[in-house]
Coordinates of N, CA and C in Angstrom, one line a residue:
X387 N 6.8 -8.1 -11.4 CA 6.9 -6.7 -11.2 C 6.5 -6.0 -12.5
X388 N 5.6 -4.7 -12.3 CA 5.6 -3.7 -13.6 C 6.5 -2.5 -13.3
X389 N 7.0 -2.2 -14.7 CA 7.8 -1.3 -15.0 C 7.2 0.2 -15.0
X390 N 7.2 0.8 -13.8 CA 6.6 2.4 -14.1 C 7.8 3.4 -15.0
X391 N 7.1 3.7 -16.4 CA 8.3 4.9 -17.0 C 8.5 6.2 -16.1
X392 N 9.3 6.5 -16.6 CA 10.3 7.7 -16.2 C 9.1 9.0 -16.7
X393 N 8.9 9.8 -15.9 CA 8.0 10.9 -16.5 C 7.1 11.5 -14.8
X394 N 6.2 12.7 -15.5 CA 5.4 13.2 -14.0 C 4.5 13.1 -14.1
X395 N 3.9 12.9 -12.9 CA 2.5 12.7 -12.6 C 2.1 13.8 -11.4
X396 N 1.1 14.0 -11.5 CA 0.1 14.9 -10.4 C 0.4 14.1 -8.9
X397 N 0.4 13.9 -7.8 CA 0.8 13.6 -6.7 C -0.3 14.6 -5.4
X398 N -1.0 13.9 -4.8 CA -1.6 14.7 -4.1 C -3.2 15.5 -4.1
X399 N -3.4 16.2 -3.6 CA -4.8 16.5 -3.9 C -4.8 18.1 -4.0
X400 N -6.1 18.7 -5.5 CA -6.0 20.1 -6.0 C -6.6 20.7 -4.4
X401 N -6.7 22.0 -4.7 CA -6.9 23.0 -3.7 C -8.5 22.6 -3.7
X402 N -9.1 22.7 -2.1 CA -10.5 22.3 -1.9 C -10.7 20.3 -2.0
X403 N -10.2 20.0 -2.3 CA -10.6 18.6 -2.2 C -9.4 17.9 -1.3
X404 N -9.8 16.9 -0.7 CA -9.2 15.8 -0.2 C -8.8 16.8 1.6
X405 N -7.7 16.0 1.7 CA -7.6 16.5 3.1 C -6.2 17.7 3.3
X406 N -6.2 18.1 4.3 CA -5.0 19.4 4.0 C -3.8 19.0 4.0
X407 N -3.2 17.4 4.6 CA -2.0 17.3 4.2 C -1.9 16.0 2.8
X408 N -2.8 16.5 2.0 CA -2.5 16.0 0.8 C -2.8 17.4 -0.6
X409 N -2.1 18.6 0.7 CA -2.0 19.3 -0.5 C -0.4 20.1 -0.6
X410 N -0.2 20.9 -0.9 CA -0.6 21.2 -2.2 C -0.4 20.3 -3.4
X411 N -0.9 19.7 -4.6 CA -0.9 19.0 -5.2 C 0.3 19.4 -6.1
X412 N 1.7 18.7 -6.2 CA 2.6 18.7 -7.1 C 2.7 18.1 -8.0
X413 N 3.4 18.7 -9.2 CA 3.7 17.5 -10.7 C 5.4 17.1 -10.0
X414 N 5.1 15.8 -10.1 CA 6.3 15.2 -9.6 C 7.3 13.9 -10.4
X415 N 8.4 14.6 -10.7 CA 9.4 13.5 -11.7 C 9.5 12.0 -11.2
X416 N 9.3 11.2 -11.7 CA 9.7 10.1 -11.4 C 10.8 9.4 -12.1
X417 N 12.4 9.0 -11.9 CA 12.9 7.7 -12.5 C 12.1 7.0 -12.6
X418 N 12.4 6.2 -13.6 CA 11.9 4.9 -13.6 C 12.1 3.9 -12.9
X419 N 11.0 2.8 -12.5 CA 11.3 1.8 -11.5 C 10.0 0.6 -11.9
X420 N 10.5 -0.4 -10.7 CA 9.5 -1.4 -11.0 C 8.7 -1.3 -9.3
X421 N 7.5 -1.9 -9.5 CA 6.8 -2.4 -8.6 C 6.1 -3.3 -8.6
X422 N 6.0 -4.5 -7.1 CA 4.9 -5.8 -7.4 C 3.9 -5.2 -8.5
X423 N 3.0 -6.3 -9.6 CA 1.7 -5.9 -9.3 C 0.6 -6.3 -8.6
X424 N 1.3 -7.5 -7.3 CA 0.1 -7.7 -6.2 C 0.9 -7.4 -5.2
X425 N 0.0 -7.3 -4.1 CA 0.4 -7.3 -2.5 C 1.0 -8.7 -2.1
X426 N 2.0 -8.6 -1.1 CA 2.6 -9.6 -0.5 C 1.6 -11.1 0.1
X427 N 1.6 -11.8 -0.5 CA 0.5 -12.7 -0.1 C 1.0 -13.5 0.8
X428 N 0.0 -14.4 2.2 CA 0.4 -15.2 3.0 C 1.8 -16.5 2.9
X429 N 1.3 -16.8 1.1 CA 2.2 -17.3 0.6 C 3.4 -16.9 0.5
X430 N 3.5 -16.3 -0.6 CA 4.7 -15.6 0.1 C 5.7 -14.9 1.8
X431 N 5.1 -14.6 1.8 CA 5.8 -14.4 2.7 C 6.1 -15.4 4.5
X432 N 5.1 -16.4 3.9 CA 5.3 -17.6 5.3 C 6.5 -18.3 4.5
X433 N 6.7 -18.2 3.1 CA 8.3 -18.8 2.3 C 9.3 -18.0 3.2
X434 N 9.2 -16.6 3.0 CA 10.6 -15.9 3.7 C 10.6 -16.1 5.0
X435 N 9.3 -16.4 5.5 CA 9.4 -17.3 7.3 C 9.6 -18.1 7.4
X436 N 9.6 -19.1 6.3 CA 10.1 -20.4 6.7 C 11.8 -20.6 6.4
X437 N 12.3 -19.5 5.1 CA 13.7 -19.4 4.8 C 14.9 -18.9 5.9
X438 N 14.1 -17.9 6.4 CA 14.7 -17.1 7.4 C 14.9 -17.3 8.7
X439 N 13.8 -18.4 9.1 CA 13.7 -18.8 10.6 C 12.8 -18.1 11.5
X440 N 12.4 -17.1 10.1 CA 11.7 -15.8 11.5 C 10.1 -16.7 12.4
X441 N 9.8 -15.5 13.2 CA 8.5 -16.2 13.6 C 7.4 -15.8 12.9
X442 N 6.4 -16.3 13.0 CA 4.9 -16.1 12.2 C 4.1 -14.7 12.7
X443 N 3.8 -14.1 12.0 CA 3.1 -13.1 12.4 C 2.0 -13.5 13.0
X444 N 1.2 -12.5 14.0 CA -0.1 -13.2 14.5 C -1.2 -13.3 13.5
X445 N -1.7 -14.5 13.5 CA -2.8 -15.1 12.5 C -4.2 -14.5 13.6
X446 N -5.0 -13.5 12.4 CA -5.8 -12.6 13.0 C -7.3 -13.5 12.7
X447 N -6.9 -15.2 11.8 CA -8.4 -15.4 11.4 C -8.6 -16.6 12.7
X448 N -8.4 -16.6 14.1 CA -8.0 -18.0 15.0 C -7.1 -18.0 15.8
X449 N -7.1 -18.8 17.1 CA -6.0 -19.1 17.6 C -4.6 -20.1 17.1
X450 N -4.6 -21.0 16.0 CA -3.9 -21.8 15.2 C -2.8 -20.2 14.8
X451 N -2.1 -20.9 14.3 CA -0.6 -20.3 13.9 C -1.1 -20.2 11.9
X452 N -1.1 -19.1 11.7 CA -1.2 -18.6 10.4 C -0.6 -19.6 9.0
X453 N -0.1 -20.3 9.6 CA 0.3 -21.6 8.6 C -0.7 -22.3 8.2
X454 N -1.2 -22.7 9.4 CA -2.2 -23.8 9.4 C -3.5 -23.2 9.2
X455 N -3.5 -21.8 8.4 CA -5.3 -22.1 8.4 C -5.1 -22.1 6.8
X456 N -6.8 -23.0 6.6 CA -6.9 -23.1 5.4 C -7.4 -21.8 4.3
X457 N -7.0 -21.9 2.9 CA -7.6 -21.0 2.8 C -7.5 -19.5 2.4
X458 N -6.2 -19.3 3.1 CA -5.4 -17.8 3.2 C -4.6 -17.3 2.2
X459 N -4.0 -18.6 1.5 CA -2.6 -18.7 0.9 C -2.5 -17.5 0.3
X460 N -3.6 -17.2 -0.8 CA -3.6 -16.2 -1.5 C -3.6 -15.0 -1.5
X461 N -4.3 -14.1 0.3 CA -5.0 -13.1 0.3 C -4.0 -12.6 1.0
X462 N -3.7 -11.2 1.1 CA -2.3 -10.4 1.5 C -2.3 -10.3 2.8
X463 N -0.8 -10.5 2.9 CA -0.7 -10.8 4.6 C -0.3 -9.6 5.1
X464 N -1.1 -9.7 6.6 CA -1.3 -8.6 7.4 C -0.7 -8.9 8.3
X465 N -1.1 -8.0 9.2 CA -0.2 -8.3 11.1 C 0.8 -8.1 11.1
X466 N 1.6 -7.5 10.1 CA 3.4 -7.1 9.8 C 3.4 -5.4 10.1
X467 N 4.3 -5.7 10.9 CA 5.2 -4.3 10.9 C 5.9 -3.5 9.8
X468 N 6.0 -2.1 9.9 CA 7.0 -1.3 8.7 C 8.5 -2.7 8.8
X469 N 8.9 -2.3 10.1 CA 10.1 -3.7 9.5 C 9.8 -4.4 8.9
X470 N 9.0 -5.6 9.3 CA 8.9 -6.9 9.0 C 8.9 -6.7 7.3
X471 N 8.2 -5.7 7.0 CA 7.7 -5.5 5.1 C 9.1 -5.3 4.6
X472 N 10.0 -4.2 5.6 CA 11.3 -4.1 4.7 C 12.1 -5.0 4.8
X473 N 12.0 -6.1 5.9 CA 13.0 -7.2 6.3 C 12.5 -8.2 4.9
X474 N 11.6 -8.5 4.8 CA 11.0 -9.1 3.4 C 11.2 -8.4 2.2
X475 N 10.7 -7.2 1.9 CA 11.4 -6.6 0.7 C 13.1 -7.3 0.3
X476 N 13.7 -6.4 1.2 CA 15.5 -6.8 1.3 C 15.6 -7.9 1.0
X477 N 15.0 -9.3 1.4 CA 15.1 -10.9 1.5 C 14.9 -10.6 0.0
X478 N 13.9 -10.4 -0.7 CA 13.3 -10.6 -2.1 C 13.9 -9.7 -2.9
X479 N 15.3 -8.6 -3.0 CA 16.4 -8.3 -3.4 C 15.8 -6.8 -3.8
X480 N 14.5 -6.7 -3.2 CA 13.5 -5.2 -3.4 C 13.8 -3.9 -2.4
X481 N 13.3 -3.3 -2.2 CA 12.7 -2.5 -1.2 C 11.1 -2.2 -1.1
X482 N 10.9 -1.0 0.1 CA 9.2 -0.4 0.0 C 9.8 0.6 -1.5
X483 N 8.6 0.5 -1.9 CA 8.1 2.1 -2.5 C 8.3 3.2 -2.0
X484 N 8.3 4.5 -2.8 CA 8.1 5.4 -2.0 C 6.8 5.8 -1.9
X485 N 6.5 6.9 -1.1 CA 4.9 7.8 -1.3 C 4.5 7.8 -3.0
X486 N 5.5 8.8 -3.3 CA 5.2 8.7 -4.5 C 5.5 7.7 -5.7
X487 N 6.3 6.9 -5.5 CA 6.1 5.9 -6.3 C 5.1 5.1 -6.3
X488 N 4.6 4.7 -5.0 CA 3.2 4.3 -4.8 C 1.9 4.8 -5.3
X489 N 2.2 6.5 -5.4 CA 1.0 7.0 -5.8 C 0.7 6.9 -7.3
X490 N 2.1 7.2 -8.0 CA 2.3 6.9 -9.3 C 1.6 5.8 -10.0
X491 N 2.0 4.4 -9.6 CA 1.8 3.7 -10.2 C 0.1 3.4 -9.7
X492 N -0.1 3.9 -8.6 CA -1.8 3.7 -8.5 C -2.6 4.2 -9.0
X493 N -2.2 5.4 -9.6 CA -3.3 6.6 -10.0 C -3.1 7.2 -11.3
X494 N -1.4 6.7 -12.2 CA -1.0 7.1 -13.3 C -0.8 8.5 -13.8
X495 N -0.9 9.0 -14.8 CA -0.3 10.7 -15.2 C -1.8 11.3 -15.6
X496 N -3.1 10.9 -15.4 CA -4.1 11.6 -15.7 C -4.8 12.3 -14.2
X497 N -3.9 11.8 -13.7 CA -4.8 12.3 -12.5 C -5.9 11.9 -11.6
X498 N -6.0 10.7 -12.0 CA -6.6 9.9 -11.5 C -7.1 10.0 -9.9
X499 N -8.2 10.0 -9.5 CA -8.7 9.9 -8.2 C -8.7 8.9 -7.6
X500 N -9.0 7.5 -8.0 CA -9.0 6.3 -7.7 C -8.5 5.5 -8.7
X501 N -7.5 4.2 -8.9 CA -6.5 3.7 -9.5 C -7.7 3.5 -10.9
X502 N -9.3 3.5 -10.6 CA -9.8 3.5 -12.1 C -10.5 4.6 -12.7
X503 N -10.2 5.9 -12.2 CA -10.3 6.6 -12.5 C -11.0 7.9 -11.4
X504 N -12.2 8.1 -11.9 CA -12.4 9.2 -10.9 C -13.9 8.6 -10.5
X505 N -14.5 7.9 -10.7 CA -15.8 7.1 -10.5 C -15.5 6.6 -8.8
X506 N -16.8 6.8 -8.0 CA -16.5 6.6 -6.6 C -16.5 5.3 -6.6
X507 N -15.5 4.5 -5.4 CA -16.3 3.1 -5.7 C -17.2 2.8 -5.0
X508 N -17.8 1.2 -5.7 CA -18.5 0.4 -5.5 C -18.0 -0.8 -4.7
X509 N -18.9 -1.7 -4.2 CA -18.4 -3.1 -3.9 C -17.6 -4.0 -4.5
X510 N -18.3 -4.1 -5.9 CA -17.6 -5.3 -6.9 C -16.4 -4.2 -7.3
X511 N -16.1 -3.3 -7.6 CA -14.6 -2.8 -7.6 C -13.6 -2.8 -6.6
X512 N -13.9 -2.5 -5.2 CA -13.0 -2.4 -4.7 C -13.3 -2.9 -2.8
X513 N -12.4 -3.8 -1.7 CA -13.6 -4.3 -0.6 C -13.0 -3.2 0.0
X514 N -14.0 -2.6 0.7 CA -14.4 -1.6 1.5 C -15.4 -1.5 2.2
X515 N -15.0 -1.0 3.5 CA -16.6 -0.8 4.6 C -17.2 -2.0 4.6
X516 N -16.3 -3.0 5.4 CA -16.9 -3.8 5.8 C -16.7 -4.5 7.3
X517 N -17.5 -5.3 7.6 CA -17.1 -6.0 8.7 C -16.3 -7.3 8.7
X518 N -15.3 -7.4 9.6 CA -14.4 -9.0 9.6 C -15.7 -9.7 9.8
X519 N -14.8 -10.8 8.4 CA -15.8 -11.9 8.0 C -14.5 -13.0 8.2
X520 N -13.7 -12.8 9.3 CA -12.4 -14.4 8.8 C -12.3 -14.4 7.8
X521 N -12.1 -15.5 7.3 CA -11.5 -16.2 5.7 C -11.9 -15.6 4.6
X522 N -12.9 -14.9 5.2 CA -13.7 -14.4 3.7 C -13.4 -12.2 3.8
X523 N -13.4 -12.4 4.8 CA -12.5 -10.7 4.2 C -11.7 -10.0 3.5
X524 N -10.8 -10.8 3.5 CA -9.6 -10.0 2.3 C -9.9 -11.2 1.2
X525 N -9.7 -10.0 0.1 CA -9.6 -10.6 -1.3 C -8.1 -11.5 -1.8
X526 N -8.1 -12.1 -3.0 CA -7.2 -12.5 -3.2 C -6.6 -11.6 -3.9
X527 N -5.1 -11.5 -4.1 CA -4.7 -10.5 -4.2 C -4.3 -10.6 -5.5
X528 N -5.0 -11.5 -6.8 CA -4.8 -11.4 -7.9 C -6.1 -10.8 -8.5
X529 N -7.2 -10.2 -7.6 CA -8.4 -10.1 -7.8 C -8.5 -9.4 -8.8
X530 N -8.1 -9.3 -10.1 CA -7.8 -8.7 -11.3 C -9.6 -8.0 -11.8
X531 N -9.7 -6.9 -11.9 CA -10.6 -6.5 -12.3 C -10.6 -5.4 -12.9
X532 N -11.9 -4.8 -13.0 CA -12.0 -3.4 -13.5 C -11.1 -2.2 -12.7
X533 N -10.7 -2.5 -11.7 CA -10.4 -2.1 -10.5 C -8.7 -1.5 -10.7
X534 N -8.0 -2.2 -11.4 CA -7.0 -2.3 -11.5 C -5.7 -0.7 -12.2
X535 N -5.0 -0.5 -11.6 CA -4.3 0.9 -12.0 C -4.2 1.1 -13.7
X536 N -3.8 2.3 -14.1 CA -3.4 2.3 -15.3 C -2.2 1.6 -15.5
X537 N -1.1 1.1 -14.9 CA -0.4 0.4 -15.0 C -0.7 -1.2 -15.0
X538 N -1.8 -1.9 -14.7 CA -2.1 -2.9 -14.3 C -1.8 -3.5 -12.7
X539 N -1.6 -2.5 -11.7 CA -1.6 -3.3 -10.6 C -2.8 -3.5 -10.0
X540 N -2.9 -4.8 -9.2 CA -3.9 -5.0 -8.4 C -4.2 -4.7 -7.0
X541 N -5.3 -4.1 -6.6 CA -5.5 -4.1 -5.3 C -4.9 -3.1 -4.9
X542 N -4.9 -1.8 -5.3 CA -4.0 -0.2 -5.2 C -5.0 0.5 -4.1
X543 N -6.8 0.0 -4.3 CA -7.7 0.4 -3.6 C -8.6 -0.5 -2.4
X544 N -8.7 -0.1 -1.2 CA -9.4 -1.4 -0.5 C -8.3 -2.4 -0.2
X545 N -8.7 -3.2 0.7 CA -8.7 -4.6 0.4 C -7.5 -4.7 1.9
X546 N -6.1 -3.9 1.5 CA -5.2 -4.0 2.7 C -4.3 -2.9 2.3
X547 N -4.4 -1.3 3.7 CA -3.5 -1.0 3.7 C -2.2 -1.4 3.2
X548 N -1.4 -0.6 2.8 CA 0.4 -0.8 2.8 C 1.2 0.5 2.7
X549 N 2.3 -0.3 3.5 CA 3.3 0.4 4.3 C 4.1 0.8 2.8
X550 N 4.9 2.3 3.0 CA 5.9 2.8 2.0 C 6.9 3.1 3.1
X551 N 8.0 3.6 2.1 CA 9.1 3.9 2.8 C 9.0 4.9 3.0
X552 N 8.3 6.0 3.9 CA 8.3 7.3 4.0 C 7.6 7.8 4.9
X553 N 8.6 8.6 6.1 CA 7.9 9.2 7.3 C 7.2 9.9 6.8
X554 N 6.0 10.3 7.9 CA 5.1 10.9 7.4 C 5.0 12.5 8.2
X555 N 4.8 13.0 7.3 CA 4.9 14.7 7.9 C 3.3 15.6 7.0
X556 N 2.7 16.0 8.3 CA 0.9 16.8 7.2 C 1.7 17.8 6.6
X557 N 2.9 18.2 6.6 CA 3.0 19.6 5.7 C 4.5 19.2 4.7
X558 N 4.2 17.9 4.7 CA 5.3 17.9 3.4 C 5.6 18.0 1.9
X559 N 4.3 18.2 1.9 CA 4.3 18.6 0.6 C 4.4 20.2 0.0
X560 N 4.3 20.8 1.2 CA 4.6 22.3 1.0 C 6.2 22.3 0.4
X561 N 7.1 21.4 1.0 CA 9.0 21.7 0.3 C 9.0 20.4 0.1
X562 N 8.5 19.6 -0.5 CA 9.1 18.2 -1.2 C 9.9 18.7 -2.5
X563 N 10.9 17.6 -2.7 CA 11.3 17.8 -3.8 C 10.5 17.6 -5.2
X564 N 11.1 18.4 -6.1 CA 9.7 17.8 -7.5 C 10.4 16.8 -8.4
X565 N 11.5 16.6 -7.8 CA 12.1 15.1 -8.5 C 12.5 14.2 -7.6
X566 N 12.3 13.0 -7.2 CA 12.0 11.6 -7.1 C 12.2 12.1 -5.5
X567 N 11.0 12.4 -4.5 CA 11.4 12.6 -3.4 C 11.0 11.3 -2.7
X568 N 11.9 11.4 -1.6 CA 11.8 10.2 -0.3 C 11.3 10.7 1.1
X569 N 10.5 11.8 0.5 CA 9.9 11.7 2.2 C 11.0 12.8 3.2
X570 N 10.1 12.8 4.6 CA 10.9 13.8 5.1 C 12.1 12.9 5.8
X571 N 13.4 13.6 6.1 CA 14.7 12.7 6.7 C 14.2 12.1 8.0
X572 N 13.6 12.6 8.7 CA 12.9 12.3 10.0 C 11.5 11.8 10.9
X573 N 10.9 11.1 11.8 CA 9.9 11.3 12.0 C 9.0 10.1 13.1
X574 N 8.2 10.5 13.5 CA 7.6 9.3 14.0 C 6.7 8.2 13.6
X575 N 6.1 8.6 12.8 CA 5.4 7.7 12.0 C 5.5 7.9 10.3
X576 N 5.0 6.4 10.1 CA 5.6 6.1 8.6 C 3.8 6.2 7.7
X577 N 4.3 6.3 6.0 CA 3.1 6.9 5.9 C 2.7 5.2 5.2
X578 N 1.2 5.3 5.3 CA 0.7 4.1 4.7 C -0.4 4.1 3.7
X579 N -0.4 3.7 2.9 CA -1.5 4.6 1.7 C -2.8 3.1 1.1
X580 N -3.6 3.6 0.5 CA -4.4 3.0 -0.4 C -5.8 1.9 0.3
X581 N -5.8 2.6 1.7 CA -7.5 1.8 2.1 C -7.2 0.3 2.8
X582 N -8.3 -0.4 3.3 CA -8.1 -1.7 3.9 C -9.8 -1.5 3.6
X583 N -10.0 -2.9 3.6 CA -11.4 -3.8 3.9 C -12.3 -2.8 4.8
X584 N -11.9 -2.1 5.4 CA -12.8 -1.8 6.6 C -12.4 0.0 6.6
X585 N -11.9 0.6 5.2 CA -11.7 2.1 5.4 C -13.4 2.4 4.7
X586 N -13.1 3.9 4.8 CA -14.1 4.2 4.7 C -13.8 5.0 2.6
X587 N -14.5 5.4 1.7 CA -14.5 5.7 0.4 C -13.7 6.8 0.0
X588 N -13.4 7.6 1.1 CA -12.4 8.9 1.2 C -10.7 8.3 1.2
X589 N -10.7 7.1 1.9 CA -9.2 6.5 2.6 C -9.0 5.6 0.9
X590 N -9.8 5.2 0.2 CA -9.7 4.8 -1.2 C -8.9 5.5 -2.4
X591 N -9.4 7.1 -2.1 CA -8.5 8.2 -3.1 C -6.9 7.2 -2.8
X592 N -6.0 7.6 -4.5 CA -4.9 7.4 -4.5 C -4.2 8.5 -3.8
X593 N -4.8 9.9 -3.4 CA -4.2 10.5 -2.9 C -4.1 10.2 -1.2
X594 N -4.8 10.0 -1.0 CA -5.1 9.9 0.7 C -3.7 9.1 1.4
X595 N -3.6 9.7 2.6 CA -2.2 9.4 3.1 C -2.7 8.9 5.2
X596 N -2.8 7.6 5.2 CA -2.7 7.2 6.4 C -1.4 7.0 7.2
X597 N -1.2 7.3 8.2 CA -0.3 6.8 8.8 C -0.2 5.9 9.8
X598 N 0.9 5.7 10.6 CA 1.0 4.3 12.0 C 2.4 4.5 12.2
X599 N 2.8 3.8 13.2 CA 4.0 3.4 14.1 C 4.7 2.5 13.5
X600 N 6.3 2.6 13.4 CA 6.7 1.5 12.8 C 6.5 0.0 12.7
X601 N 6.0 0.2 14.3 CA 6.0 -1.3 15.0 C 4.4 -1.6 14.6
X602 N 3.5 -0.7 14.2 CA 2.0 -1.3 14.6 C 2.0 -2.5 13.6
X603 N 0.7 -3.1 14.3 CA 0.3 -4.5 13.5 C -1.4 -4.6 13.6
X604 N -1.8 -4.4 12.3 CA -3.0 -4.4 12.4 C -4.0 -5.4 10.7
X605 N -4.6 -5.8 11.6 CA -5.3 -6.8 10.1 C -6.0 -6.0 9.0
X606 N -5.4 -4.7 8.9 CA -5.9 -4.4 7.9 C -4.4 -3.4 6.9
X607 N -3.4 -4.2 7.5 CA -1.9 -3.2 6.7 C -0.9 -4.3 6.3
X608 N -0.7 -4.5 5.0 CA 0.1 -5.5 4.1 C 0.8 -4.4 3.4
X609 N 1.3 -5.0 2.3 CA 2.7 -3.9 1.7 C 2.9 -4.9 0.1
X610 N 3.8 -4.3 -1.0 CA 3.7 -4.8 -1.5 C 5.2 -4.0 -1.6
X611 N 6.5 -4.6 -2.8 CA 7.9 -4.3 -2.7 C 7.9 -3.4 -4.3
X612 N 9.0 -3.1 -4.3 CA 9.1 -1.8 -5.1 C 11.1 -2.1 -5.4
X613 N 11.4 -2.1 -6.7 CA 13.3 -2.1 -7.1 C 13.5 -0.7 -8.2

């Protein structure tokens, strides 16, 4: 895990850019906290399915059981629900992130557009707009590169959605709090930030804010844990 310090960062997008519920752009306090700096990998988390008894999520590369394909160990596991990420968080003594802790440590106190700055991306920085290729679609989730946050995390852009702990509301940022907020108390869908393999160069901004269903399960939304 990296240690994000205590301090504010920009959150969101200025007037005229990005989309309307990622505005108004606030300077927003954060405690300090830690966060992975990779996404939840196959590996990992077929351990907490094997500790726990749970069942296997559906393996999106084949009909075989996600155990048994070769190949995967490393690349961040998908096909999980907002539960399943917090039932795993909890197990690994973590929780989700929030929005903005998420955003924080992806985009840092400069304001950053994309976790490496404001440069659109490219291929070799970040996978995006692509078509399922099986085994070879998601990256491994140590893919350390130029790509990587001002904090050093990996994989903040592209590669696999992830789930935060925070319902998602388009007008919340009009009354969020400006110190360590959690999101609105209520809601139906949870928010999920930072692109998949197959978003499009806009869904890449650190500000952009996707959402889904608690329950959804889709091969392109993994999570990474946050203490």
């Amino acid at each position: 895990m990296i240690t994000i310090p205590s301090g504010e960062f920009l959150m969101g997008s200025k007037s005229g850019e990005g989309r309307s519920d990622e505005r108004p752009q606030n300077k927003i306090y954060l405690d300090a906290y830690k966060i992975d700096a990779h996404e939840v990998s196959n590996k990992r988390y077929l351990k907490f399915i094997q500790k726990t008894d749970r069942k296997e999520p559906p393996n999106p590369y084949g009909e075989n059981s996600l155990s048994e394909v070769v190949g995967v160990s490393g690349v961040p596991v998908v096909q999980v629900t907002w539960y399943d990420a917090v039932d795993y968080c909890r197990w690994a003594g973590k929780r989700l992130p929030t929005e903005a802790e998420w955003e924080k440590a992806a985009r840092g106190t400069n304001g950053f557009l994309y976790p490496w700055g404001f440069n659109p991306p490219i291929v070799t920085l970040a996978n995006f707009q692509k078509q399922w290729e099986g085994e070879k679609t998601l990256w491994p989730v140590n893919s350390s590169n130029e790509s990587n946050s001002p904090y050093g995390l990996v994989g903040m852009a592209g590669n696999a959605r992830e789930w935060v702990q925070d319902w998602y509301s388009p007008d919340y940022y009009n009354s969020s709090p400006k110190k360590n907020p959690q999101g609105p108390k209520n809601g139906i869908l949870k928010v999920i930030k930072g692109g998949s393999w197959h978003s499009f160069k806009s869904d890449l901004r650190a500000a952009s804010r996707g959402k889904g269903g608690f329950a959804l399960k889709t091969d392109g939304i993994g999570f990474r844990c946050a203490k």
